[in-house]
Amino acid sequence: LQRAVGVVLPLSGRYATFGKLVQRGMNLALEAENRSDSPVRFLYRDSEADPDKSVQAVSELANEDGVMAIAGPLTGASADAAATTAQQDRVPLLAFSQKEGLPQIGDYVFRDSLTAHLQVQALVRYAMEGKGMTSFGILYPENALGRQMATLFSLEVEKRGGTIVAQQGYPENATDFGRPIKLLKGEDPDFDHKSEQEQLEDLFKPENQFDALFIPDYADQVGLIAPQLAFYGIDNAALLGINGWNSPELIRLAGRYVEGAVFVDGFFRLSPSPAVREFVNRYFNKFGEEPSILEAQGFDVARILLTLLDDPKVRTRDELRAALAQVRNFDGVTGVTSFNQGGEAQKSLFLLQVQQGNIVQIPQPPERAEPMKMNSDFSPRPNPSGSQ
């Protein structure tokens, strides 16, 4: 084996822009951290976001190039195929993809990415533990992301003893949200077409009331929804959102209607964190622009692997796999990261709020973050796939 990490990313084709940003972040980490007498090399391979090419790349890197580990891929189908091959070849793989079920493929597969589960957990923890909220509404787009987020949010709230008072979907590309908002409130959107007697009966029905409203959509849509919420009388509930809210478009489109709204993200370039500020400055000085979450994820994954490979106790793939499983409280630019028993990254995400027309970072409910530790007892995690 050589002191090298294989990196499988889409460097050409439809997703090349994203792959190259991750590559930038990884190279930046290599320049900053790789100063040992025996430096680690990154061997890049182009997946083209194609599962077959990803399988070929992983196989060649593992068996011909003899790398210690593989980082990537970025896209779902490629990551699934690559992870299966890495498990078969017994080479640790640290994926960027958000695709469901990746770490469950086997004990050599890990994931460091901003997943829907992480976002929902952070939001609900803030709302219920930090603010004492107990009742929630959900207004979601009728697409795969919206339905997934709505389901996860409901489960997380109920697990913590809270209540989902109402949830309502809306067409993905809607611009008029009057009907779904009325349904969310428990109102009949066809009220005006009812008889006088039916209208009188409806007037005595109580409206749905909730402490907070969760909207798992992007800034451009939230910019249309928020003013209509106020128009139709939902103006006392706190607004909660996902990382898609983290855009200047949110403020430009919704203005005062999102004042006080809270959402999460896996990276915030304006964070006061010294690690983030140093990373942003280093990136800007090299590339003349500010980094996104993609470069930040690449930077952190590279640093995790470089840190582990510099440990004298890590000389084989099995030792590296065991070391990855023992990562606790790695203080990165995408938050404090640990890997759970199933190989999934657990992170303290960035909690963001609109304050006086600006997006700012606010404190999480207290959580101690210590420097990354490596347990000298490298006990392997259980292998759900049963492979040896």
CSV table of N, CA and C in Angstrom, one decimal, residues 119-180:
chain,number,residue,atom,x,y,z
A,119,GLN,N,-30.2,17.8,9.4
A,119,GLN,CA,-30.9,19.1,9.4
A,119,GLN,C,-32.1,19.0,10.4
A,120,VAL,N,-32.9,18.0,10.2
A,120,VAL,CA,-34.1,17.9,11.0
A,120,VAL,C,-33.8,17.8,12.5
A,121,GLN,N,-32.8,16.9,12.8
A,121,GLN,CA,-32.4,16.8,14.2
A,121,GLN,C,-32.0,18.1,14.8
A,122,ALA,N,-31.2,18.8,14.1
A,122,ALA,CA,-30.7,20.1,14.6
A,122,ALA,C,-31.8,21.1,14.8
A,123,LEU,N,-32.7,21.2,13.9
A,123,LEU,CA,-33.9,22.1,14.0
A,123,LEU,C,-34.8,21.8,15.1
A,124,VAL,N,-35.2,20.5,15.2
A,124,VAL,CA,-36.1,20.1,16.3
A,124,VAL,C,-35.5,20.3,17.7
A,125,ARG,N,-34.2,19.9,17.7
A,125,ARG,CA,-33.5,20.1,19.0
A,125,ARG,C,-33.5,21.6,19.5
A,126,TYR,N,-33.2,22.5,18.5
A,126,TYR,CA,-33.2,23.9,18.8
A,126,TYR,C,-34.6,24.3,19.3
A,127,ALA,N,-35.6,23.9,18.5
A,127,ALA,CA,-37.0,24.4,18.8
A,127,ALA,C,-37.5,23.9,20.1
A,128,MET,N,-37.3,22.6,20.4
A,128,MET,CA,-37.9,22.0,21.5
A,128,MET,C,-37.0,22.1,22.8
A,129,GLU,N,-35.7,21.9,22.7
A,129,GLU,CA,-34.9,22.0,23.8
A,129,GLU,C,-34.5,23.4,24.1
A,130,GLY,N,-34.2,24.2,23.0
A,130,GLY,CA,-33.7,25.5,23.2
A,130,GLY,C,-34.8,26.6,23.4
A,131,LYS,N,-36.0,26.3,22.8
A,131,LYS,CA,-37.0,27.3,22.9
A,131,LYS,C,-38.3,26.8,23.5
A,132,GLY,N,-38.4,25.6,23.9
A,132,GLY,CA,-39.5,25.0,24.6
A,132,GLY,C,-40.8,24.9,23.7
A,133,MET,N,-40.6,24.9,22.4
A,133,MET,CA,-41.8,24.7,21.5
A,133,MET,C,-42.3,23.2,21.6
A,134,THR,N,-43.6,23.0,21.5
A,134,THR,CA,-44.1,21.7,21.5
A,134,THR,C,-45.0,21.3,20.4
A,135,SER,N,-45.6,22.3,19.7
A,135,SER,CA,-46.5,22.1,18.6
A,135,SER,C,-46.0,22.7,17.3
A,136,PHE,N,-46.2,21.9,16.2
A,136,PHE,CA,-45.7,22.3,14.9
A,136,PHE,C,-46.6,22.1,13.8
A,137,GLY,N,-46.5,23.0,12.8
A,137,GLY,CA,-47.1,22.7,11.5
A,137,GLY,C,-46.0,22.5,10.4
A,138,ILE,N,-46.4,21.8,9.3
A,138,ILE,CA,-45.5,21.6,8.2
A,138,ILE,C,-46.2,22.0,6.9
A,139,LEU,N,-45.5,22.8,6.2
A,139,LEU,CA,-46.0,23.2,4.8
A,139,LEU,C,-44.8,22.8,3.9
A,140,TYR,N,-45.1,21.8,3.0
A,140,TYR,CA,-44.0,21.3,2.2
A,140,TYR,C,-44.3,21.2,0.7
A,141,PRO,N,-43.3,21.2,-0.1
A,141,PRO,CA,-43.5,21.0,-1.5
A,141,PRO,C,-43.7,19.6,-1.8
A,142,GLU,N,-44.6,19.3,-2.8
A,142,GLU,CA,-44.9,17.9,-3.1
A,142,GLU,C,-43.9,17.3,-4.1
A,143,ASN,N,-42.6,17.2,-3.6
A,143,ASN,CA,-41.6,16.6,-4.4
A,143,ASN,C,-40.8,15.7,-3.4
A,144,ALA,N,-39.8,15.0,-3.9
A,144,ALA,CA,-39.1,14.0,-3.1
A,144,ALA,C,-38.5,14.6,-1.9
A,145,LEU,N,-37.8,15.8,-2.0
A,145,LEU,CA,-37.2,16.4,-0.9
A,145,LEU,C,-38.2,16.8,0.2
A,146,GLY,N,-39.3,17.5,-0.3
A,146,GLY,CA,-40.3,18.0,0.6
A,146,GLY,C,-41.0,16.9,1.4
A,147,ARG,N,-41.3,15.8,0.7
A,147,ARG,CA,-42.0,14.7,1.4
A,147,ARG,C,-41.0,14.0,2.4
A,148,GLN,N,-39.7,13.8,2.0
A,148,GLN,CA,-38.8,13.2,2.9
A,148,GLN,C,-38.6,14.1,4.2
A,149,MET,N,-38.4,15.4,3.9
A,149,MET,CA,-38.2,16.3,5.1
A,149,MET,C,-39.4,16.3,6.0
A,150,ALA,N,-40.6,16.4,5.4
A,150,ALA,CA,-41.8,16.4,6.2
A,150,ALA,C,-41.9,15.2,7.1
A,151,THR,N,-41.6,14.0,6.5
A,151,THR,CA,-41.7,12.8,7.3
A,151,THR,C,-40.7,12.7,8.4
A,152,LEU,N,-39.4,13.1,8.1
A,152,LEU,CA,-38.4,13.1,9.1
A,152,LEU,C,-38.7,14.0,10.2
A,153,PHE,N,-39.2,15.2,9.9
A,153,PHE,CA,-39.5,16.2,10.9
A,153,PHE,C,-40.6,15.7,11.8
A,154,SER,N,-41.6,15.1,11.2
A,154,SER,CA,-42.7,14.6,12.0
A,154,SER,C,-42.2,13.5,13.0
A,155,LEU,N,-41.4,12.6,12.5
A,155,LEU,CA,-40.9,11.6,13.4
A,155,LEU,C,-40.0,12.1,14.5
A,156,GLU,N,-39.2,13.1,14.2
A,156,GLU,CA,-38.3,13.7,15.2
A,156,GLU,C,-39.1,14.4,16.3
A,157,VAL,N,-40.1,15.2,15.9
A,157,VAL,CA,-40.9,15.9,16.8
A,157,VAL,C,-41.6,14.9,17.7
A,158,GLU,N,-42.2,13.9,17.1
A,158,GLU,CA,-43.0,12.9,17.9
A,158,GLU,C,-42.0,12.1,18.9
A,159,LYS,N,-40.8,11.8,18.4
A,159,LYS,CA,-39.9,11.1,19.2
A,159,LYS,C,-39.5,11.9,20.5
A,160,ARG,N,-39.5,13.2,20.4
A,160,ARG,CA,-39.2,14.1,21.5
A,160,ARG,C,-40.4,14.5,22.3
A,161,GLY,N,-41.6,14.0,22.0
A,161,GLY,CA,-42.8,14.2,22.7
A,161,GLY,C,-43.6,15.4,22.3
A,162,GLY,N,-43.3,16.0,21.1
A,162,GLY,CA,-44.0,17.1,20.6
A,162,GLY,C,-45.2,16.6,19.7
A,163,THR,N,-45.9,17.6,19.1
A,163,THR,CA,-47.1,17.3,18.4
A,163,THR,C,-47.0,18.0,17.0
A,164,ILE,N,-47.4,17.3,16.0
A,164,ILE,CA,-47.6,17.9,14.6
A,164,ILE,C,-49.1,18.2,14.5
A,165,VAL,N,-49.4,19.4,14.6
A,165,VAL,CA,-50.8,19.8,14.6
A,165,VAL,C,-51.4,19.7,13.2
A,166,ALA,N,-50.7,20.0,12.2
A,166,ALA,CA,-51.2,20.0,10.8
A,166,ALA,C,-50.0,20.0,9.9
A,167,GLN,N,-50.2,19.3,8.7
A,167,GLN,CA,-49.2,19.4,7.6
A,167,GLN,C,-50.0,19.4,6.3
A,168,GLN,N,-49.4,20.1,5.4
A,168,GLN,CA,-50.1,20.3,4.1
A,168,GLN,C,-49.0,20.5,3.0
A,169,GLY,N,-49.3,19.8,1.9
A,169,GLY,CA,-48.4,20.0,0.7
A,169,GLY,C,-48.9,21.0,-0.2
A,170,TYR,N,-48.0,21.4,-1.2
A,170,TYR,CA,-48.4,22.3,-2.2
A,170,TYR,C,-47.6,21.9,-3.5
A,171,PRO,N,-48.1,22.2,-4.7
A,171,PRO,CA,-47.4,21.9,-5.9
A,171,PRO,C,-46.0,22.5,-6.0
A,172,GLU,N,-45.1,21.7,-6.5
A,172,GLU,CA,-43.7,22.1,-6.5
A,172,GLU,C,-43.4,23.5,-7.0
A,173,ASN,N,-44.1,23.8,-8.1
A,173,ASN,CA,-43.8,25.1,-8.7
A,173,ASN,C,-44.9,26.2,-8.5
A,174,ALA,N,-45.7,26.0,-7.4
A,174,ALA,CA,-46.8,26.9,-7.1
A,174,ALA,C,-46.3,28.3,-6.9
A,175,THR,N,-47.2,29.3,-7.2
A,175,THR,CA,-46.9,30.7,-6.8
A,175,THR,C,-48.0,31.3,-5.9
A,176,ASP,N,-49.2,30.6,-6.0
A,176,ASP,CA,-50.3,31.0,-5.1
A,176,ASP,C,-50.5,30.0,-4.0
A,177,PHE,N,-50.3,30.3,-2.8
A,177,PHE,CA,-50.3,29.4,-1.7
A,177,PHE,C,-51.6,29.5,-0.8
A,178,GLY,N,-52.6,30.3,-1.3
A,178,GLY,CA,-53.7,30.5,-0.5
A,178,GLY,C,-54.5,29.3,-0.1
A,179,ARG,N,-54.7,28.3,-1.0
A,179,ARG,CA,-55.4,27.1,-0.7
A,179,ARG,C,-54.7,26.2,0.3
A,180,PRO,N,-53.4,25.9,0.1
A,180,PRO,CA,-52.7,25.1,1.1
A,180,PRO,C,-52.6,25.8,2.5
